[in-house]
Tab-separated table of C-alpha atoms and ligand atoms in Angstrom:
chain	number	residue	atom	x	y	z
A	1	MET	CA	16.566	151.613	54.482
A	2	THR	CA	16.085	152.832	50.932
A	3	ILE	CA	17.146	156.169	49.479
A	4	LEU	CA	15.664	157.053	46.104
A	5	ASP	CA	17.980	158.540	43.497
A	6	ASP	CA	15.882	159.716	40.575
A	7	GLY	CA	13.636	156.656	40.872
A	8	ILE	CA	16.477	154.189	41.473
A	9	ARG	CA	16.324	152.520	44.890
A	10	LEU	CA	19.629	152.599	46.753
A	11	ASN	CA	20.051	150.214	49.665
A	12	ALA	CA	21.515	152.212	52.550
A	13	ALA	CA	22.186	152.076	56.290
A	14	LEU	CA	22.388	154.975	58.739
A	15	GLU	CA	24.027	154.429	62.121
A	16	ARG	CA	24.469	156.988	64.897
A	17	PRO	CA	26.911	157.034	67.809
A	18	GLU	CA	25.298	156.444	71.199
A	19	GLY	CA	24.383	159.348	73.427
A	20	LYS	CA	24.828	162.209	70.966
A	21	LYS	CA	22.063	164.657	70.123
A	22	LYS	CA	24.110	166.251	67.343
A	23	CYS	CA	27.156	164.909	65.536
A	24	PRO	CA	29.073	164.920	62.260
A	25	ILE	CA	28.184	162.359	59.603
A	26	VAL	CA	30.409	160.444	57.204
A	27	VAL	CA	29.023	159.214	53.882
A	28	LEU	CA	30.893	155.949	53.198
A	29	ILE	CA	31.159	154.432	49.701
A	30	HIS	CA	32.477	151.002	48.604
A	31	GLY	CA	34.461	150.198	45.452
A	32	PHE	CA	33.988	148.601	41.998
A	33	THR	CA	32.160	145.228	42.400
A	34	GLY	CA	31.976	145.920	46.158
A	35	HIS	CA	29.108	146.553	48.549
A	36	MET	CA	28.394	148.210	51.869
A	37	GLU	CA	28.874	145.069	54.011
A	38	GLU	CA	32.468	144.384	52.936
A	39	ARG	CA	34.892	143.687	55.771
A	40	HIS	CA	36.954	146.842	55.252
A	41	ILE	CA	33.859	149.044	54.873
A	42	LEU	CA	32.369	147.701	58.126
A	43	ALA	CA	35.679	148.155	59.955
A	44	VAL	CA	35.966	151.790	58.873
A	45	LYS	CA	32.307	152.346	59.741
A	46	ASP	CA	32.826	150.981	63.265
A	47	ALA	CA	35.940	153.138	63.757
A	48	LEU	CA	34.036	156.268	62.707
A	49	LEU	CA	31.114	155.460	65.043
A	50	GLN	CA	33.660	155.050	67.867
A	51	CYS	CA	34.915	158.556	67.073
A	52	GLY	CA	31.402	159.927	67.589
A	53	CYS	CA	30.415	160.239	63.913
A	54	ALA	CA	27.208	158.988	62.363
A	55	VAL	CA	27.819	156.912	59.229
A	56	LEU	CA	25.637	156.663	56.132
A	57	ARG	CA	26.648	153.681	53.975
A	58	ALA	CA	24.998	152.759	50.682
A	59	ASP	CA	25.238	150.219	47.904
A	60	MET	CA	25.935	152.236	44.776
A	61	TYR	CA	24.137	151.868	41.421
A	62	GLY	CA	24.397	148.298	40.102
A	63	HIS	CA	26.058	146.984	43.275
A	64	GLY	CA	25.013	145.112	46.416
A	65	ASN	CA	21.267	145.295	47.024
A	66	SER	CA	20.672	148.520	45.129
A	67	GLU	CA	18.844	148.732	41.835
A	68	GLY	CA	20.520	149.071	38.465
A	69	ARG	CA	22.583	146.500	36.633
A	70	PHE	CA	26.331	146.251	37.247
A	71	HIS	CA	26.739	146.280	33.448
A	72	ASP	CA	25.142	149.734	33.252
A	73	HIS	CA	26.965	151.526	36.054
A	74	ASN	CA	29.426	154.330	35.390
A	75	LEU	CA	31.137	157.216	37.151
A	76	PHE	CA	28.334	159.684	36.290
A	77	LYS	CA	25.735	157.442	37.956
A	78	TRP	CA	27.924	156.977	41.022
A	79	GLN	CA	28.523	160.736	41.220
A	80	ASN	CA	24.779	161.334	41.129
A	81	ASN	CA	24.327	158.668	43.812
A	82	ALA	CA	26.895	160.506	45.939
A	83	LEU	CA	25.113	163.859	45.468
A	84	THR	CA	21.848	162.212	46.546
A	85	LEU	CA	23.470	160.650	49.630
A	86	ILE	CA	25.028	164.005	50.580
A	87	ASP	CA	21.684	165.786	50.184
A	88	TYR	CA	20.037	163.102	52.306
A	89	ALA	CA	22.695	163.668	54.992
A	90	ARG	CA	22.075	167.432	54.778
A	91	SER	CA	18.373	166.857	55.446
A	92	LEU	CA	19.028	165.124	58.804
A	93	ASP	CA	18.452	167.501	61.724
A	94	PHE	CA	21.085	165.916	64.005
A	95	VAL	CA	23.920	166.455	61.533
A	96	THR	CA	26.565	169.107	62.164
A	97	ASP	CA	29.272	168.582	59.507
A	98	ILE	CA	29.415	166.262	56.485
A	99	TYR	CA	32.476	164.167	55.626
A	100	LEU	CA	33.010	161.760	52.724
A	101	CYS	CA	34.967	158.505	52.792
A	102	GLY	CA	35.243	155.970	49.980
A	103	HIS	CA	37.313	152.971	48.963
A	104	SER	CA	38.896	152.662	45.513
A	105	GLN	CA	36.275	153.569	42.874
A	106	GLY	CA	34.305	154.864	45.864
A	107	GLY	CA	37.382	156.928	46.771
A	108	LEU	CA	37.433	158.364	43.263
A	109	THR	CA	33.706	159.087	43.565
A	110	VAL	CA	34.364	160.926	46.829
A	111	MET	CA	37.132	163.004	45.210
A	112	LEU	CA	34.764	164.026	42.388
A	113	ALA	CA	31.776	164.671	44.671
A	114	ALA	CA	33.914	166.745	47.057
A	115	ALA	CA	34.697	169.105	44.177
A	116	LEU	CA	31.017	169.384	43.222
A	117	LYS	CA	29.957	169.942	46.844
A	118	ARG	CA	33.085	171.767	48.044
A	119	ASP	CA	31.082	174.263	50.116
A	120	GLN	CA	29.142	171.480	51.900
A	121	ILE	CA	31.850	168.896	52.633
A	122	VAL	CA	34.212	169.703	55.515
A	123	ALA	CA	36.808	166.996	54.803
A	124	ILE	CA	37.307	163.772	52.821
A	125	ILE	CA	38.975	160.396	53.317
A	126	PRO	CA	39.774	158.624	50.016
A	127	LEU	CA	41.011	155.081	50.776
A	128	SER	CA	43.240	153.617	48.030
A	129	PRO	CA	41.465	155.917	45.556
A	130	ALA	CA	41.203	154.462	42.029
A	131	TRP	CA	41.758	157.783	40.323
A	132	MET	CA	43.777	156.184	37.541
A	133	ILE	CA	40.501	154.925	35.990
A	134	PRO	CA	39.946	157.986	33.718
A	135	GLU	CA	43.595	157.986	32.577
A	136	MET	CA	43.479	154.227	31.901
A	137	ALA	CA	40.191	154.586	30.005
A	138	ARG	CA	41.831	157.218	27.790
A	139	LYS	CA	44.701	154.782	27.155
A	140	GLY	CA	42.285	151.922	26.378
A	141	GLU	CA	43.345	149.769	29.297
A	142	LEU	CA	40.818	148.813	31.984
A	143	LEU	CA	40.754	145.809	34.304
A	144	GLY	CA	43.805	144.354	32.611
A	145	TYR	CA	42.166	144.311	29.157
A	146	HIS	CA	43.062	146.448	26.168
A	147	PHE	CA	40.680	148.187	23.766
A	148	ASP	CA	40.845	150.913	21.139
A	149	PRO	CA	40.121	154.123	23.101
A	150	GLU	CA	38.802	155.809	19.928
A	151	HIS	CA	36.493	152.884	19.065
A	152	ILE	CA	35.299	151.602	22.407
A	153	PRO	CA	33.513	148.234	22.135
A	154	ASP	CA	29.896	147.927	23.300
A	155	GLN	CA	30.962	145.472	26.001
A	156	LEU	CA	34.048	145.401	28.165
A	157	ALA	CA	35.151	142.311	30.065
A	158	ALA	CA	35.003	142.966	33.775
A	159	TRP	CA	36.123	140.893	36.733
A	160	GLY	CA	34.855	137.300	36.919
A	161	ASP	CA	32.220	136.560	34.282
A	162	ARG	CA	30.743	140.041	34.429
A	163	THR	CA	30.588	142.454	31.527
A	164	LEU	CA	30.540	146.209	31.593
A	165	SER	CA	28.965	148.545	29.057
A	166	GLY	CA	31.402	150.371	26.810
A	167	ASN	CA	29.689	153.501	28.105
A	168	TYR	CA	31.596	152.963	31.358
A	169	ALA	CA	34.834	153.665	29.474
A	170	ARG	CA	33.312	156.566	27.510
A	171	VAL	CA	32.196	158.255	30.718
A	172	ALA	CA	35.497	157.546	32.478
A	173	GLN	CA	37.455	159.085	29.589
A	174	SER	CA	35.625	162.375	30.118
A	175	VAL	CA	36.440	162.719	33.802
A	176	CYS	CA	39.284	165.050	34.810
A	177	VAL	CA	40.314	164.095	38.328
A	178	GLU	CA	43.079	166.717	38.468
A	179	ASP	CA	40.453	169.486	38.174
A	180	ALA	CA	38.469	167.896	41.004
A	181	ILE	CA	41.589	167.698	43.190
A	182	ASP	CA	42.418	171.346	42.492
A	183	ALA	CA	38.845	172.456	43.247
A	184	TYR	CA	38.747	170.964	46.739
A	185	LYS	CA	40.647	172.973	49.366
A	186	GLY	CA	39.429	171.202	52.515
A	187	PRO	CA	41.406	168.684	54.581
A	188	VAL	CA	42.041	165.275	53.004
A	189	LEU	CA	43.282	162.007	54.499
A	190	ILE	CA	44.514	159.420	52.009
A	191	VAL	CA	45.270	155.880	53.209
A	192	HIS	CA	46.877	153.394	50.792
A	193	GLY	CA	48.549	149.981	51.082
A	194	ASP	CA	51.990	150.119	49.483
A	195	ALA	CA	51.565	146.618	47.977
A	196	ASP	CA	48.195	147.440	46.364
A	197	GLU	CA	47.757	145.110	43.369
A	198	ALA	CA	44.745	146.947	41.877
A	199	VAL	CA	45.528	150.647	42.349
A	200	PRO	CA	49.244	151.496	42.361
A	201	VAL	CA	50.251	153.278	45.570
A	202	ALA	CA	51.775	156.047	43.430
A	203	TYR	CA	48.214	157.322	42.852
A	204	GLY	CA	47.619	157.765	46.568
A	205	ILE	CA	50.964	159.536	46.908
A	206	HIS	CA	50.383	161.837	43.919
A	207	ALA	CA	46.869	162.755	45.011
A	208	ALA	CA	48.169	163.651	48.481
A	209	MET	CA	50.869	165.841	46.903
A	210	ARG	CA	48.388	167.631	44.662
A	211	TYR	CA	45.655	168.342	47.235
A	212	ALA	CA	45.991	171.730	48.972
A	213	ASP	CA	45.710	170.197	52.466
A	214	ALA	CA	46.328	166.453	52.571
A	215	ASP	CA	47.713	163.901	54.996
A	216	LEU	CA	48.925	160.544	53.670
A	217	VAL	CA	49.181	157.266	55.586
A	218	LEU	CA	50.831	154.370	53.759
A	219	ILE	CA	50.196	150.863	55.084
A	220	PRO	CA	53.413	148.845	54.660
A	221	GLY	CA	52.990	145.615	52.698
A	222	ASP	CA	49.224	145.861	52.487
A	223	THR	CA	46.894	145.057	49.601
A	224	HIS	CA	43.983	146.796	47.917
A	225	CYS	CA	41.452	145.582	50.517
A	226	TYR	CA	43.885	145.587	53.479
A	227	ASP	CA	44.139	141.814	53.926
A	228	HIS	CA	47.055	142.115	56.354
A	229	SER	CA	46.708	145.320	58.374
A	230	LEU	CA	43.117	146.511	58.342
A	231	GLU	CA	43.587	147.661	61.940
A	232	LYS	CA	46.259	150.111	60.726
A	233	VAL	CA	43.710	151.620	58.337
A	234	THR	CA	41.053	152.050	61.024
A	235	GLU	CA	43.680	153.454	63.404
A	236	ALA	CA	44.783	156.022	60.804
A	237	VAL	CA	41.174	157.058	60.175
A	238	SER	CA	40.369	157.261	63.922
A	239	THR	CA	43.486	159.255	64.804
A	240	TRP	CA	42.878	161.757	62.026
A	241	MET	CA	39.182	162.079	62.748
A	242	LYS	CA	39.704	162.551	66.494
A	243	GLN	CA	42.174	165.353	65.761
A	244	ARG	CA	39.537	167.059	63.638
A	245	ILE	CA	36.486	166.673	65.853
A	246	GLY	CA	38.230	166.576	69.266
B	1	FER	C1	40.730	148.932	37.015
B	1	FER	C2	41.406	148.755	38.220
B	1	FER	C3	40.716	148.963	39.440
B	1	FER	C4	39.381	149.332	37.033
B	1	FER	C5	38.716	149.551	38.233
B	1	FER	C6	39.379	149.362	39.429
B	1	FER	C7	37.392	149.704	35.805
B	1	FER	C8	38.623	149.599	40.643
B	1	FER	C9	38.855	148.942	41.777
B	1	FER	C10	37.967	149.117	42.956
B	1	FER	O1	37.086	149.986	42.971
B	1	FER	O2	38.162	148.368	43.931
B	1	FER	O3	41.351	148.744	35.819
B	1	FER	O4	38.752	149.479	35.816
């Protein structure tokens, strides 16, 4: 299916648990260079369906089969995408409560969107949230490359042979994640591999400490995309979700 965000077509998929007239919904968001069919996204989606939640997944701006160029994406565009997905979820008549879950840059997006929509989002699940991105952009250090944070180049090198607009760094510099954390008082589950090579586990730990009502599950020895113990991630999400929705 397609969801329009201000004229940009977002590729999305909505799945509902069997035999439920009404149920909660989880909006599920992938990470930087990711897409909605990634192994860890599908695994979390299946776990949430098993818990009796509907799941709305989407490819974010410039990713997967959505419109927009990767080069032109930034945290503002992803935040607007998230607002659009949440409003779409709100328009569905079978939906009771709305949850957000996102991996890495999608986890950061969820943390920011939860603050904007704090009266509409009952709980959030940031997975290995990449909330160091704004701090790193202010230091002039993204994706392992260095740049002058006061004179950001027009192009930044991104992973593989991709390039990213300097506007990505300009936008990221302006984002204050601490304010977003402080603004959201609802329940939070953070899951993070303690051998994450892309987002240091300290960020998951510090976010959990700062949120008013957070649970933290660390996955021993696991990587950014849970190469070793994905089943521990889905188990953590299922256990937490079942406690919430009974
Ligand atoms: C970075 C490290 C990680 C970065 C982005 C990420 C843009 C995001 C990772 C992900 O979403 O999986 O330096 O800079």
